[in-house]
XYZ file of C-alpha atoms in Angstrom:
585
model
C -38.883 50.299 -36.742
C -35.193 51.216 -36.941
C -35.718 53.898 -34.307
C -37.155 51.276 -31.910
C -34.137 49.019 -32.387
C -31.795 51.946 -31.822
C -33.607 52.834 -28.609
C -33.313 49.243 -27.332
C -29.629 49.215 -28.287
C -29.035 52.497 -26.494
C -30.785 51.117 -23.390
C -28.580 48.009 -23.372
C -25.438 50.100 -23.883
C -26.301 52.147 -20.798
C -26.092 48.905 -18.786
C -22.755 47.452 -17.813
C -21.724 43.999 -19.022
C -22.828 42.266 -15.821
C -26.331 43.791 -15.966
C -26.716 42.767 -19.609
C -25.729 39.180 -18.838
C -28.106 39.062 -15.839
C -30.957 40.356 -17.974
C -30.374 37.820 -20.743
C -29.897 34.893 -18.370
C -32.922 35.799 -16.267
C -35.141 36.092 -19.350
C -33.947 32.750 -20.704
C -34.160 30.904 -17.399
C -37.624 32.344 -16.664
C -38.875 31.148 -20.043
C -37.367 27.748 -19.368
C -39.064 27.605 -15.956
C -42.446 28.516 -17.432
C -42.167 25.806 -20.068
C -41.057 23.302 -17.451
C -44.082 24.029 -15.239
C -46.428 23.728 -18.214
C -44.977 20.331 -19.114
C -45.114 19.312 -15.464
C -48.818 20.149 -15.210
C -49.538 18.073 -18.323
C -47.491 15.005 -17.560
C -46.999 14.996 -13.775
C -50.018 12.903 -12.883
C -49.204 10.120 -15.337
C -45.545 10.220 -14.423
C -46.194 10.093 -10.676
C -48.706 7.298 -11.140
C -46.172 5.269 -13.076
C -43.489 6.029 -10.482
C -45.764 4.997 -7.634
C -46.745 1.796 -9.402
C -43.081 1.023 -10.037
C -42.353 1.715 -6.381
C -45.046 -0.729 -5.360
C -43.675 -3.325 -7.771
C -40.154 -2.823 -6.435
C -41.448 -3.136 -2.892
C -43.158 -6.387 -3.841
C -39.933 -7.608 -5.412
C -37.923 -6.813 -2.282
C -40.480 -8.414 0.025
C -40.627 -11.436 -2.247
C -36.861 -11.749 -2.048
C -37.008 -11.610 1.760
C -39.610 -14.373 1.813
C -37.536 -16.433 -0.604
C -34.546 -16.088 1.718
C -36.696 -17.332 4.607
C -37.704 -20.380 2.598
C -34.030 -20.954 1.737
C -33.225 -20.822 5.458
C -35.824 -23.513 6.088
C -34.320 -25.668 3.350
C -30.854 -25.248 4.875
C -32.270 -26.373 8.225
C -33.764 -29.415 6.493
C -30.321 -30.265 5.170
C -28.736 -29.850 8.599
C -31.213 -32.287 10.109
C -30.871 -34.727 7.211
C -27.075 -34.639 7.522
C -27.034 -35.039 11.326
C -25.594 -38.463 12.205
C -26.432 -37.726 15.861
C -30.127 -37.581 14.935
C -30.087 -41.000 13.231
C -28.060 -42.483 16.077
C -30.562 -41.121 18.601
C -33.634 -42.391 16.723
C -32.077 -45.811 16.150
C -30.838 -46.381 19.713
C -33.416 -48.819 21.124
C -31.564 -49.106 24.441
C -32.482 -45.569 25.524
C -35.649 -45.046 27.601
C -38.273 -43.141 25.693
C -38.225 -40.151 28.030
C -34.443 -39.875 27.741
C -34.691 -40.100 23.957
C -37.314 -37.333 23.851
C -35.206 -35.084 26.088
C -32.097 -35.764 23.969
C -34.053 -34.993 20.812
C -35.255 -31.659 22.207
C -31.690 -30.736 23.053
C -30.323 -31.851 19.645
C -33.096 -30.112 17.685
C -32.581 -26.865 19.596
C -28.873 -27.092 18.856
C -29.455 -27.626 15.105
C -32.001 -24.807 14.923
C -29.426 -22.517 16.511
C -31.818 -19.832 17.748
C -33.580 -19.331 14.397
C -36.710 -17.408 15.457
C -38.554 -18.381 12.288
C -38.960 -21.978 13.507
C -41.601 -22.461 16.169
C -41.281 -26.253 16.532
C -39.701 -29.295 14.854
C -41.505 -32.639 14.717
C -40.006 -35.967 13.736
C -42.417 -38.847 13.073
C -40.603 -42.175 12.684
C -41.695 -45.070 10.499
C -43.081 -46.814 13.581
C -45.260 -43.712 14.249
C -43.280 -42.461 17.216
C -43.413 -38.692 17.456
C -40.753 -36.357 18.818
C -40.919 -32.581 19.054
C -38.487 -29.808 19.927
C -40.780 -27.900 22.287
C -42.085 -29.149 25.604
C -45.259 -31.229 25.595
C -46.785 -28.567 27.843
C -46.861 -26.205 24.807
C -50.037 -27.475 23.180
C -50.202 -27.139 19.395
C -52.028 -28.975 16.618
C -50.095 -32.070 15.571
C -49.334 -32.929 11.935
C -52.390 -34.779 10.624
C -52.227 -38.132 8.856
C -53.231 -36.656 5.501
C -50.278 -34.255 5.635
C -47.914 -37.066 6.670
C -49.129 -39.231 3.768
C -48.564 -36.274 1.388
C -44.985 -35.890 2.614
C -44.269 -39.633 2.294
C -45.585 -39.643 -1.275
C -43.601 -36.567 -2.377
C -39.965 -36.289 -3.382
C -39.866 -32.562 -2.545
C -40.872 -30.677 0.609
C -44.606 -30.230 1.214
C -46.302 -27.175 2.740
C -49.368 -28.021 4.834
C -52.367 -26.110 6.094
C -52.211 -23.688 8.987
C -51.804 -25.200 12.464
C -52.618 -23.293 15.627
C -51.422 -23.399 19.187
C -53.414 -23.137 22.348
C -52.309 -19.505 22.681
C -53.699 -18.691 19.224
C -50.336 -18.558 17.432
C -50.442 -19.836 13.849
C -47.846 -22.121 12.278
C -47.101 -23.107 8.684
C -45.963 -26.765 8.506
C -43.099 -27.673 6.131
C -42.626 -31.436 5.801
C -39.980 -33.599 4.151
C -38.851 -37.197 4.208
C -36.182 -37.942 6.802
C -33.823 -39.952 4.607
C -30.444 -41.033 5.976
C -27.663 -39.418 3.909
C -25.319 -42.345 4.518
C -27.613 -45.347 4.000
C -30.348 -43.769 1.853
C -33.023 -45.393 4.069
C -36.117 -43.539 5.199
C -36.158 -42.897 8.924
C -39.528 -41.147 8.983
C -40.744 -37.605 8.406
C -39.473 -34.248 9.645
C -41.839 -31.278 9.934
C -40.858 -27.660 10.630
C -43.513 -25.367 12.093
C -42.808 -21.843 10.759
C -44.204 -19.076 12.918
C -46.639 -17.125 10.771
C -46.027 -14.008 12.878
C -42.348 -13.949 11.847
C -43.324 -14.268 8.203
C -45.856 -11.462 8.653
C -43.226 -9.171 10.188
C -41.211 -9.397 6.957
C -43.875 -7.524 4.963
C -46.074 -5.901 7.613
C -44.823 -2.348 6.986
C -44.568 -2.671 3.193
C -47.882 -0.921 2.449
C -48.306 0.997 5.685
C -50.664 3.935 5.195
C -51.728 2.694 1.751
C -53.334 -0.696 2.399
C -52.284 -4.180 3.467
C -50.632 -7.310 2.092
C -51.037 -11.065 2.507
C -49.648 -14.356 1.147
C -51.603 -17.128 -0.531
C -50.414 -20.629 -1.356
C -51.460 -23.256 -3.885
C -55.213 -23.409 -4.251
C -55.297 -19.753 -3.141
C -55.572 -20.606 0.536
C -54.310 -17.858 2.819
C -50.886 -18.605 4.328
C -50.274 -15.246 6.053
C -52.651 -12.318 6.617
C -53.030 -9.284 8.912
C -56.425 -10.699 9.972
C -55.353 -13.879 11.765
C -58.926 -15.190 11.661
C -58.631 -15.587 7.907
C -55.512 -17.777 8.032
C -56.143 -21.042 6.213
C -59.208 -19.693 4.361
C -59.532 -20.135 0.611
C -60.045 -17.234 -1.784
C -62.430 -18.333 -4.552
C -62.338 -16.644 -7.921
C -65.552 -14.842 -7.026
C -63.792 -13.045 -4.176
C -62.940 -9.445 -5.104
C -59.451 -9.836 -3.607
C -58.728 -13.037 -5.502
C -55.087 -12.866 -6.763
C -54.252 -12.981 -10.450
C -52.568 -15.958 -12.076
C -49.520 -13.897 -13.033
C -47.662 -10.777 -11.870
C -49.581 -7.523 -12.339
C -52.309 -5.388 -10.856
C -56.006 -4.760 -11.416
C -58.511 -2.205 -10.164
C -61.618 -3.013 -8.167
C -64.176 -1.156 -6.064
C -65.620 -1.929 -2.669
C -68.049 0.287 -0.771
C -67.530 3.059 -3.335
C -63.744 3.096 -2.816
C -61.274 2.153 -5.505
C -58.472 -0.323 -4.763
C -55.563 -1.859 -6.596
C -55.001 -5.604 -6.153
C -51.331 -6.288 -6.924
C -50.079 -9.868 -7.369
C -46.425 -10.934 -7.204
C -45.711 -14.677 -7.590
C -42.574 -15.773 -5.778
C -39.619 -17.197 -7.675
C -40.394 -20.323 -9.703
C -37.317 -21.903 -8.140
C -39.196 -22.225 -4.833
C -41.624 -24.658 -6.435
C -38.851 -27.246 -6.310
C -38.927 -26.703 -2.545
C -42.691 -27.234 -2.392
C -43.499 -23.513 -2.090
C -46.031 -22.100 -4.583
C -46.850 -18.769 -2.951
C -48.053 -15.405 -4.203
C -47.557 -12.097 -2.461
C -50.696 -9.956 -2.745
C -51.205 -6.294 -1.778
C -54.483 -4.381 -1.583
C -53.746 -0.657 -1.983
C -56.159 2.262 -1.789
C -55.896 4.233 -5.040
C -56.767 7.637 -3.491
C -54.160 7.138 -0.750
C -51.591 6.035 -3.298
C -52.188 9.076 -5.498
C -52.181 11.566 -2.651
C -48.577 12.249 -3.610
C -49.782 13.581 -6.973
C -51.851 16.338 -5.380
C -49.088 17.069 -2.936
C -46.679 17.256 -5.861
C -48.814 19.929 -7.537
C -48.727 22.086 -4.419
C -45.015 21.619 -4.081
C -44.553 22.550 -7.743
C -46.112 25.966 -7.148
C -43.845 26.606 -4.180
C -40.949 25.374 -6.239
C -41.753 27.824 -9.051
C -41.561 30.807 -6.671
C -38.403 29.577 -5.017
C -36.870 28.733 -8.380
C -37.420 32.265 -9.673
C -35.544 33.730 -6.701
C -32.847 31.124 -7.101
C -32.530 31.795 -10.817
C -32.128 35.512 -10.180
C -29.303 34.852 -7.704
C -27.813 32.277 -10.075
C -27.856 34.809 -12.899
C -25.959 37.272 -10.719
C -23.405 34.630 -9.814
C -22.952 33.485 -13.415
C -22.592 37.068 -14.605
C -19.977 37.698 -11.933
C -18.101 34.551 -12.919
C -18.037 35.752 -16.527
C -17.069 39.377 -15.902
C -14.728 38.986 -12.920
C -11.789 37.684 -15.027
C -12.141 40.709 -17.334
C -12.200 43.142 -14.424
C -9.338 41.330 -12.716
C -7.249 41.361 -15.884
C -7.974 45.077 -16.396
C -6.768 45.848 -12.854
C -3.597 43.808 -13.348
C -2.799 45.424 -16.681
C -3.354 48.844 -15.143
C -0.907 48.057 -12.316
C 1.671 46.335 -14.567
C 5.162 47.599 -13.739
C 3.993 49.980 -11.004
C 4.404 47.668 -8.015
C 7.098 45.355 -9.397
C 6.719 41.824 -10.727
C 5.537 39.303 -8.172
C 4.803 35.602 -8.649
C 1.030 35.130 -8.779
C 0.077 32.397 -6.328
C -3.722 32.427 -6.690
C -4.723 31.775 -10.265
C -8.082 31.246 -11.920
C -7.378 28.784 -14.700
C -10.254 27.639 -16.857
C -10.741 26.987 -20.521
C -12.808 29.896 -21.866
C -11.558 32.728 -24.079
C -11.455 35.347 -21.315
C -9.291 33.160 -19.140
C -7.019 32.483 -22.119
C -6.188 36.189 -22.025
C -5.602 36.003 -18.283
C -3.433 32.901 -18.715
C -1.351 34.748 -21.324
C -0.772 37.482 -18.758
C 0.277 34.900 -16.183
C 2.655 33.279 -18.660
C 4.195 36.642 -19.467
C 4.773 37.371 -15.769
C 6.184 33.876 -15.220
C 8.557 34.257 -18.166
C 9.796 37.620 -16.964
C 10.306 36.242 -13.453
C 12.120 33.226 -14.911
C 14.456 35.469 -16.901
C 15.147 37.557 -13.810
C 15.858 34.396 -11.787
C 18.170 33.023 -14.480
C 19.977 36.369 -14.594
C 20.447 36.263 -10.805
C 21.714 32.689 -11.018
C 24.202 33.609 -13.743
C 25.468 36.452 -11.599
C 25.837 34.106 -8.637
C 27.716 31.564 -10.789
C 30.001 34.296 -12.068
C 30.692 35.406 -8.487
C 31.536 31.829 -7.458
C 33.768 31.344 -10.477
C 35.622 34.531 -9.628
C 36.057 33.248 -6.072
C 37.334 29.891 -7.341
C 39.687 31.656 -9.699
C 40.951 33.763 -6.829
C 41.469 30.703 -4.676
C 43.171 28.909 -7.561
C 45.803 31.601 -7.651
C 47.529 29.794 -4.812
C 50.370 28.059 -6.604
C 49.989 24.251 -6.278
C 53.749 23.994 -6.812
C 54.127 25.174 -3.220
C 52.410 21.925 -2.120
C 54.548 19.783 -4.484
C 57.792 21.464 -3.394
C 56.870 21.008 0.257
C 56.196 17.299 -0.223
C 59.472 16.931 -2.215
C 61.355 18.645 0.629
C 59.844 16.201 3.119
C 60.781 13.273 0.855
C 64.442 14.512 0.583
C 64.582 14.962 4.326
C 63.389 11.358 4.779
C 66.016 10.162 2.274
C 68.798 12.047 4.083
C 67.673 10.560 7.381
C 67.520 7.146 5.716
C 63.762 6.665 6.164
C 62.795 4.917 2.912
C 59.260 4.101 3.975
C 58.492 7.705 4.798
C 60.133 8.774 1.542
C 58.023 6.298 -0.460
C 54.816 7.389 1.274
C 55.504 11.103 0.724
C 56.507 10.539 -2.890
C 53.296 8.554 -3.513
C 51.243 11.261 -1.836
C 52.914 13.936 -3.987
C 52.162 11.910 -7.115
C 48.551 11.454 -5.972
C 48.044 15.208 -5.499
C 49.892 16.089 -8.708
C 47.652 13.825 -10.797
C 44.488 14.783 -8.897
C 45.026 18.501 -9.499
C 46.559 18.103 -12.975
C 46.208 21.772 -13.779
C 42.457 21.632 -13.240
C 41.878 19.186 -16.150
C 38.679 17.152 -15.941
C 39.937 14.334 -18.193
C 43.219 12.417 -17.919
C 44.662 9.340 -19.673
C 43.890 5.958 -18.168
C 47.623 5.536 -17.622
C 47.569 8.587 -15.306
C 44.432 7.256 -13.518
C 46.285 3.942 -12.872
C 49.302 5.854 -11.492
C 46.923 7.769 -9.217
C 45.467 4.460 -7.953
C 48.968 3.041 -7.454
C 49.992 6.096 -5.431
C 46.918 5.727 -3.245
C 47.562 1.993 -2.816
C 51.175 2.657 -1.767
C 49.966 4.940 1.020
C 47.324 2.427 2.116
C 49.871 -0.422 2.194
C 51.899 1.625 4.637
C 48.821 1.657 6.859
C 47.935 -2.007 6.278
C 51.210 -3.841 5.479
C 50.723 -7.270 3.867
C 46.959 -6.842 4.183
C 46.227 -6.889 0.456
C 47.678 -6.792 -3.007
C 46.364 -5.075 -6.129
C 46.512 -6.699 -9.563
C 46.120 -4.543 -12.700
C 44.933 -6.036 -15.993
C 44.438 -3.409 -18.688
C 43.736 -4.457 -22.277
C 46.157 -3.494 -25.046
C 45.677 -0.005 -26.444
C 43.466 1.171 -23.596
C 45.957 3.089 -21.472
C 46.093 6.054 -23.832
C 42.309 6.626 -23.723
C 41.235 9.730 -21.789
C 38.548 9.332 -19.107
C 36.937 11.423 -16.412
C 39.401 11.907 -13.558
C 38.998 10.148 -10.170
C 36.821 7.238 -11.306
C 38.849 4.169 -10.344
C 40.525 5.466 -7.153
C 37.242 5.787 -5.149
C 36.352 2.215 -6.168
C 39.696 0.861 -4.931
C 39.318 2.895 -1.737
C 35.842 1.414 -1.236
C 37.205 -2.136 -1.759
C 39.959 -1.610 0.836
C 37.766 0.109 3.401
C 34.659 -2.060 3.236
C 35.854 -5.311 1.741
C 39.462 -6.092 2.653
C 39.881 -4.252 5.975
C 37.124 -6.334 7.605
C 38.438 -9.621 6.203
C 40.674 -11.974 8.115
C 43.959 -12.611 6.325
C 45.319 -11.151 3.129
C 43.009 -10.033 0.346
C 43.293 -9.349 -3.359
C 41.922 -6.457 -5.393
C 41.808 -6.788 -9.171
C 41.490 -3.754 -11.440
C 40.642 -4.619 -15.050
C 39.862 -2.561 -18.113
C 38.655 -3.423 -21.617
C 36.894 -1.950 -24.631
C 33.335 -3.021 -25.439
C 32.282 -1.516 -28.752
C 31.904 2.209 -28.198
C 32.311 1.867 -24.432
C 35.089 1.376 -21.900
C 34.327 -1.143 -19.157
C 36.316 -1.263 -15.901
C 35.857 -3.675 -13.016
C 37.232 -3.377 -9.481
C 36.811 -6.737 -7.697
C 37.803 -7.796 -4.206
C 37.575 -11.054 -2.290
C 36.556 -9.290 0.920
C 33.571 -9.787 3.219
C 30.954 -8.684 0.664
C 27.323 -8.038 1.471
C 23.996 -9.638 0.669
C 22.413 -8.923 -2.706
C 22.894 -6.192 -5.296
C 22.681 -2.557 -4.244
C 21.099 0.123 -6.493
C 23.255 3.231 -6.284
C 20.267 5.555 -6.594
C 18.922 4.423 -3.186
C 22.209 4.258 -1.311
C 22.427 7.859 -0.131
C 22.934 7.329 3.596
C 24.782 4.002 3.475
C 28.396 4.264 4.649
C 29.307 1.738 1.953
C 28.793 4.450 -0.640
C 30.474 7.394 1.108
C 34.235 6.688 0.905
C 36.275 9.458 -0.755
C 34.119 11.030 -3.427
C 31.628 8.236 -2.697
C 30.379 5.662 -5.190
C 27.109 7.486 -5.594
C 28.933 10.747 -6.414
C 31.114 8.892 -8.936
C 27.987 7.418 -10.516
C 26.321 10.843 -10.734
C 29.468 12.416 -12.254
C 29.615 9.676 -14.904
C 25.923 10.051 -15.809
C 26.201 13.834 -16.021
C 29.289 13.619 -18.246
C 28.588 10.512 -20.376
C 24.792 10.105 -20.296
C 22.151 8.017 -18.524
C 23.261 4.755 -20.174
C 26.636 4.961 -18.414
C 27.475 4.592 -14.742
C 28.246 2.099 -11.986
C 26.698 -1.239 -11.071
C 27.467 -3.273 -7.954
C 27.128 -6.974 -7.348
C 28.207 -8.700 -4.165
C 27.870 -11.913 -2.226
C 28.472 -12.182 1.478
C 31.706 -14.042 2.220
C 32.760 -14.063 -1.458
C 33.444 -10.449 -2.336
C 32.239 -7.428 -4.274
C 32.596 -6.299 -7.887
C 31.930 -2.739 -9.050
C 31.576 -2.303 -12.826
C 32.152 1.065 -14.557
C 30.724 1.640 -18.023
C 31.632 4.872 -19.817
C 31.622 6.059 -23.431
C 34.883 6.048 -25.398
C 36.295 9.216 -26.837
C 35.531 9.501 -30.592
């Protein structure tokens, strides 16, 4: 016994992993297929029978719904006629000649019907027994009989009459209802619709094609619609083999040695309120209906052969899907470090254990590539810093001394305005550079703004004035450099310069808990609505100097996301930019 197991184990070990998986899958799937076919042979006939019966019932339900919609259309037409004031005016106008009244009625009835092909004719019988019809008198058809008219007059709901025929053999189903004036509530007579039986028949004609036929019976089991037009209007007594059942369902019967199913489907009970008590009946040949069962058995045999081939191919595919990640990972591990590290674009990421190993390999490669990229970036930063340091070796005192020389020259030549402008410019550059410091006292930031304003006032004399209002104890606080100057520049350039007359810019500062809050307000031209800085990239309003958006980004990077700029403005009133930054501890 042990020797047999060892032999089987040795045989399996001689196969590669893919062959083993194919063998196991094929054996399992073949067993599953055999069991499935056995179950199919046992239960297929009953299942298919039930499915076919359900299909027939669903078909009956759909056809019944179509017929119900037709009856609803007729009821809607009744309402259109009952609500037509033109109809009552026409019938009550005794001054019109009778021929003119009949012609006007035909035109009005055709207009109300609106091309509905279900309606073959429309009769109106007035209380004084005058009769009007939609079709020409040359189209001969059986008129509504007195018994039917009496039934309509005695009923509060529509009444369905017996089949009427035309001279050409066409059959009509009369629907009658009282013609009661909506406005006065008085009876004006009776209105009768003649439904074309052929249109009703078309709705279900193809429902049982190839299996049998269908027909409709009304109250008393008289035939309302039938493929054999000679049987229209006939009654089906209980002794008749095709007599419908009282409720929905089916029963078997035989005729001439052939078995049939008689299926009954009563229409919606709601239609009884419209005078319609119909049943939809189908007579289906049982052998024809169950032909699909025999055909299904033949197809099952073909399916079994095709399924075996398919399962073999599927086993190969599944085995490949299982083993390919292992083979791919083995190749990648074998080539690791030989061809350099490259980012892997095409990845096979799934959730099984084999792919977890492959994903670990991918993560390792990604991490190594990330470290190499970070190393390259650090080298590039170091190179830039060295370049900046080299450029910074240029002594800024050369610029200060040059500006001081120009200022002394202006003083010697008695040019005070030029001297003041150059001195302000020198102060502006001295504070801006400030030995490369990123933070300066607020006092120095105000001096920087004042220097800039002095230069701008030389450009725009008497155009504006700047008012400074700094709270006590705030001037010694250190803040990020070049925060307020771009805001003042923005106020001059976009607010005051476009304003007629002299403007005012107010620079205020205060402490708010752990924050410093500055506001730069102007009474310039302003603009409509608030402007979110994050969406103002291309707007010239936000590009002066460093640009408001750049100032906002610098503040957020240095102080955090809860700090930054906010802008509010009103056209013709002015603009206020608020700066909120964190205080030094």
